[in-house]
mmCIF file of C-alpha atoms in Angstrom:
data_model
loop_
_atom_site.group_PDB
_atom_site.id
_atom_site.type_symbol
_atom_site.label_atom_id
_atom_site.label_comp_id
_atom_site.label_asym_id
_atom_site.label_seq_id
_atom_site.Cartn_x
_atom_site.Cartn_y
_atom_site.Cartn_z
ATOM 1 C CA UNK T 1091 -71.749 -37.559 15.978
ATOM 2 C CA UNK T 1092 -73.533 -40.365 17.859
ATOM 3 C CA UNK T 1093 -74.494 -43.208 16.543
ATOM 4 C CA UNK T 1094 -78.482 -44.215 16.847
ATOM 5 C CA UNK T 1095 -77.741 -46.747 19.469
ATOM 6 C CA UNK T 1096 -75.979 -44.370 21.676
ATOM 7 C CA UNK T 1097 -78.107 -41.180 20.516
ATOM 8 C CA UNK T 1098 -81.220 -43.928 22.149
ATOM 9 C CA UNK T 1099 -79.413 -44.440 25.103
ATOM 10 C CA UNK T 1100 -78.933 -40.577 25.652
ATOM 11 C CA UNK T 1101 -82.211 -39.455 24.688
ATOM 12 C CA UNK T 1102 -83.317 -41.930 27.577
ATOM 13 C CA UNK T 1103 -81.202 -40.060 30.193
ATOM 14 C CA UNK T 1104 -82.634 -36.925 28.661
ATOM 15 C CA UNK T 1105 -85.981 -38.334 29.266
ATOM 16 C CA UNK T 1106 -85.226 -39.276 32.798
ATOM 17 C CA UNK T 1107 -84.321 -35.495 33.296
ATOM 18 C CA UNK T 1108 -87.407 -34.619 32.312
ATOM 19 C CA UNK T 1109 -89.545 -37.347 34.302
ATOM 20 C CA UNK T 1110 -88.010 -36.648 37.465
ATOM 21 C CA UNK T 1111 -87.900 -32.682 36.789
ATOM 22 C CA UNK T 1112 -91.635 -33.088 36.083
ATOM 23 C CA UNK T 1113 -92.268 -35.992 38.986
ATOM 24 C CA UNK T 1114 -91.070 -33.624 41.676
ATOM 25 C CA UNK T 1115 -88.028 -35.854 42.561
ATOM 26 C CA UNK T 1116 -85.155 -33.044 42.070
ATOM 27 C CA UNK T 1117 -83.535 -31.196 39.400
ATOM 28 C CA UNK T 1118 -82.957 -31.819 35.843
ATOM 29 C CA UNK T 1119 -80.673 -34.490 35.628
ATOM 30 C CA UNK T 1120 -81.190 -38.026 34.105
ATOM 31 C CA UNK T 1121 -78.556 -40.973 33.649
ATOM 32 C CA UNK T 1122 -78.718 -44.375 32.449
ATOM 33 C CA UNK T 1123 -75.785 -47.803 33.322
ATOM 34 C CA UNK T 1124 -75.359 -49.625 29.344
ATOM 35 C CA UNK T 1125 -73.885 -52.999 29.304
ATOM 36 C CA UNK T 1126 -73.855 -54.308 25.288
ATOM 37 C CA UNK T 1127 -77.170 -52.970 24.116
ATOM 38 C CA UNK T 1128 -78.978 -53.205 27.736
ATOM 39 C CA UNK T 1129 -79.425 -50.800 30.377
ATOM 40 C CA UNK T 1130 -78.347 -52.078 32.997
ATOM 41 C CA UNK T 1131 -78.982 -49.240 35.293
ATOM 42 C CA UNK T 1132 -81.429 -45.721 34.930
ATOM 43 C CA UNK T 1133 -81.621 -43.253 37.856
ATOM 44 C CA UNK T 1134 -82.434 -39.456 37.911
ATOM 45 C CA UNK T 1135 -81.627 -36.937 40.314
ATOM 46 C CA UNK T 1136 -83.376 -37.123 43.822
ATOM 47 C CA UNK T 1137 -81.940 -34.862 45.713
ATOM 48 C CA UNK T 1138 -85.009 -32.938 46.665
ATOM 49 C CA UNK T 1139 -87.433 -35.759 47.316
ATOM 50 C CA UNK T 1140 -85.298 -38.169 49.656
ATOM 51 C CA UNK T 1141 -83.303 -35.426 51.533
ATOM 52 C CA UNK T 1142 -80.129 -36.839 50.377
ATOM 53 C CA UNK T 1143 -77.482 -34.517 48.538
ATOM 54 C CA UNK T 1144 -75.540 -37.595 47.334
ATOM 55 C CA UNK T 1145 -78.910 -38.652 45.109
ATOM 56 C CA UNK T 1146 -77.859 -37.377 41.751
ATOM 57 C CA UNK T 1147 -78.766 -38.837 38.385
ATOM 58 C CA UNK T 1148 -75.276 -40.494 38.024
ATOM 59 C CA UNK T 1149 -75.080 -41.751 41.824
ATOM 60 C CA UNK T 1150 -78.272 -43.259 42.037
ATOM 61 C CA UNK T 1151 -77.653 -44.677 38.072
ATOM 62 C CA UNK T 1152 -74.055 -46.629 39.330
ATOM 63 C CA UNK T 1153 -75.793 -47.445 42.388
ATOM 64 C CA UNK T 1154 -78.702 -49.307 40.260
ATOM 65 C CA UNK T 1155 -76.604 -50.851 37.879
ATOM 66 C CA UNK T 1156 -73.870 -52.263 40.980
ATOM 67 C CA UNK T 1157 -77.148 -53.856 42.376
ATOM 68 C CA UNK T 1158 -78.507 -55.618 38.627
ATOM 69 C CA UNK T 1159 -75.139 -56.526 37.847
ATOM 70 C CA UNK T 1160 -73.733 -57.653 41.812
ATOM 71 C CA UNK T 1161 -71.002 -55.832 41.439
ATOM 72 C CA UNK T 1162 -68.995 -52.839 42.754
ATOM 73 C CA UNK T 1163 -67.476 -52.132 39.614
ATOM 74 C CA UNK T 1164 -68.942 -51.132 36.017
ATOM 75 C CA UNK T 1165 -65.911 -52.029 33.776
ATOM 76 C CA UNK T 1166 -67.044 -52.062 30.573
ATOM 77 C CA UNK T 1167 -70.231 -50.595 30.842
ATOM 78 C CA UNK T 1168 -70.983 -46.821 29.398
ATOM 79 C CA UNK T 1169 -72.268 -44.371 31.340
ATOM 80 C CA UNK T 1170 -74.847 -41.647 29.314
ATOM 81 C CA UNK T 1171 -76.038 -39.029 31.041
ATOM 82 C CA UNK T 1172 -77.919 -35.860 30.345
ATOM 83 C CA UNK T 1173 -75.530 -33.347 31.417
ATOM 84 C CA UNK T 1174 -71.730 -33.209 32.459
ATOM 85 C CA UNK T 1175 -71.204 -35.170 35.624
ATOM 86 C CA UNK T 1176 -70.497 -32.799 38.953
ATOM 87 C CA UNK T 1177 -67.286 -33.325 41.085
ATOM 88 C CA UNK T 1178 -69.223 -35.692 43.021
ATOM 89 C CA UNK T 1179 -70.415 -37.909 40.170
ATOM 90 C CA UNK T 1180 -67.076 -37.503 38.716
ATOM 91 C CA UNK T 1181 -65.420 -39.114 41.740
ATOM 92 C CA UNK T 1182 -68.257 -41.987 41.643
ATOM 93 C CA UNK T 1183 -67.518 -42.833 38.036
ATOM 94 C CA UNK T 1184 -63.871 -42.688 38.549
ATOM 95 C CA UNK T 1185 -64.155 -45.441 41.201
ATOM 96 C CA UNK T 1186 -67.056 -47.516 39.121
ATOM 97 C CA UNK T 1187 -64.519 -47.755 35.791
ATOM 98 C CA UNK T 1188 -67.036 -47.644 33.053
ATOM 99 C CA UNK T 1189 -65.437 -47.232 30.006
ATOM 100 C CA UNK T 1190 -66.653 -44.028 28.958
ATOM 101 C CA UNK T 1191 -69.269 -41.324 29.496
ATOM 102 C CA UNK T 1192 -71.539 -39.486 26.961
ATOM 103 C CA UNK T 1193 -73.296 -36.514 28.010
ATOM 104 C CA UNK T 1194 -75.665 -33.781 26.857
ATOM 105 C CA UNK T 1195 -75.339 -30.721 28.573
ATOM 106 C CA UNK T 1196 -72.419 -29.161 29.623
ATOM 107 C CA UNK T 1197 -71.405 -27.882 33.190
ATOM 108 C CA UNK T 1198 -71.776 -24.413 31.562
ATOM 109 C CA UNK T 1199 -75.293 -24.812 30.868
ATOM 110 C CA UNK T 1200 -75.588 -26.186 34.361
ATOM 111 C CA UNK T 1201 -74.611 -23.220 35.649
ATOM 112 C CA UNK T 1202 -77.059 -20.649 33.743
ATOM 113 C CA UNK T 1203 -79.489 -22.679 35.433
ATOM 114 C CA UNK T 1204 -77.769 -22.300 39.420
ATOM 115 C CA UNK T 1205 -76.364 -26.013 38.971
ATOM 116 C CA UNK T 1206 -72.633 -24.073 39.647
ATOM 117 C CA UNK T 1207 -70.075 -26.504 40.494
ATOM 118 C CA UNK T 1208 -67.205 -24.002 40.241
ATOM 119 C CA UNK T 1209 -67.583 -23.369 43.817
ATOM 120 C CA UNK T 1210 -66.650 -27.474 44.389
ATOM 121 C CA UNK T 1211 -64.266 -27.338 41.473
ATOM 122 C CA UNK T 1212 -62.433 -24.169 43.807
ATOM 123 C CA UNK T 1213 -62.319 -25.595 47.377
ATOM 124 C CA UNK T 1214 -61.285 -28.909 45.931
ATOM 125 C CA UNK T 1215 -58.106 -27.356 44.628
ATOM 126 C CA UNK T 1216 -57.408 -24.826 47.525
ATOM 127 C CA UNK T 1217 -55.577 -25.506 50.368
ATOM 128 C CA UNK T 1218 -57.215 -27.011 53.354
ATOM 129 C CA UNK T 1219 -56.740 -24.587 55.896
ATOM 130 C CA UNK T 1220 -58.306 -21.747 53.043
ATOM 131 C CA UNK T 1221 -61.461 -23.940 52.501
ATOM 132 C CA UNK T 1222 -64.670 -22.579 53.311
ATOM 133 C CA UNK T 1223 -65.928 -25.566 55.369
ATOM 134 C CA UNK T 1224 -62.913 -26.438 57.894
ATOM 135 C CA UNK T 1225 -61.268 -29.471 58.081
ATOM 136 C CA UNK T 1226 -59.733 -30.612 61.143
ATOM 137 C CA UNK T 1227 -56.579 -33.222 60.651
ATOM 138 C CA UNK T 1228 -56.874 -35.284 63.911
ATOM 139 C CA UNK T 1229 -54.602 -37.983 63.590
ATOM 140 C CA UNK T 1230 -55.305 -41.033 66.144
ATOM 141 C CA UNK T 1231 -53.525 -44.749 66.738
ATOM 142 C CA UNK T 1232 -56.486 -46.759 66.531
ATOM 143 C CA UNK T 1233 -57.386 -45.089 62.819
ATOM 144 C CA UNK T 1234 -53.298 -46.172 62.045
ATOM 145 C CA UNK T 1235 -54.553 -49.382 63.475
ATOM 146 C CA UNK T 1236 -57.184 -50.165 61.342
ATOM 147 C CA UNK T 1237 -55.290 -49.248 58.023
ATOM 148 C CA UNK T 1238 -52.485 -51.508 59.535
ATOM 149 C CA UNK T 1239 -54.351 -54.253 60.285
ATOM 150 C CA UNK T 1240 -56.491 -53.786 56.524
ATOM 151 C CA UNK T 1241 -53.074 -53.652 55.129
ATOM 152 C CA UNK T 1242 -52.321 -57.161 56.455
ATOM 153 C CA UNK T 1243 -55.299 -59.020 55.934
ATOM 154 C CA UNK T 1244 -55.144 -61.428 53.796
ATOM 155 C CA UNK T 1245 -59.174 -61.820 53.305
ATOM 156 C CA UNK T 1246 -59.352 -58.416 52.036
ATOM 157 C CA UNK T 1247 -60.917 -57.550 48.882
ATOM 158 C CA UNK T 1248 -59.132 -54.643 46.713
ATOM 159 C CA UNK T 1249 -60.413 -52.588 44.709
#
């Protein structure tokens, strides 16, 4: 059970779904960046509208929400979002560290609508050479290099 601040917070996603469903910007998927009792960060899936299959609700949410706050990193924020986060958004949570996520719909209901990630969820856990897109290992010095060289810098930043 949610409490009314974080039931607001979700119905907003929710209502993001809906406005960019309805606005023609892609499918029906709505997130929003909280930091305390702000939103920090709102984004809905564009996928459709800017050609780009990275723009979904969660993606273009962090990506808001690293720009308000200057940061690459959304520890201690809370991510709500109006259905179950895709491999994709997963992987871009993982690396923003909020400290949770509250969704809505489920990657079930996703998929009675054609949102089916199983196929991601599959070729992420088969072997390489079995994946449907190949994936050519090309190992080259100057990409050693470059790791080498990152490895020694002291001016890097890590994250």
């Amino acid at each position: 059970m949610l409490t009314e601040r974080e039931n607001k917070f979700l119905e907003r996603a929710i209502e993001l779904s809906r406005e960019g469903m309805k606005g023609g910007k892609g499918g029906p998927f709505g997130c929003v960046i909280v930091q305390g009792d702000e939103i920090v960060g709102e984004g809905c899936n564009q996928v459709t509208s800017s050609n780009d299959p990275t723009a979904h609700a969660e993606v273009v949410a962090i990506r808001d929400a690293c720009k308000k706050l200057k940061t690459y990193q959304l520890e201690g924020c809370e991510v709500y979002t109006s259905c179950e986060p895709c491999p994709m958004c997963l992987g871009a949570i993982y690396w923003a560290r909020p400290k949770r996520v509250v969704y809505a719909n489920t990657k079930d209901d996703a998929a009675s609508i054609q949102f089916d990630d199983d196929f991601i969820y599959k070729e992420i856990a088969a072997p390489m050479n079995d994946r449907k897109i190949s994936f050519v290992h090309a190992p080259h010095p100057k990409a050693q290099k470059v790791f080498q060289d990152w490895k020694e810098w002291e001016g890097k930043t890590e994250y």
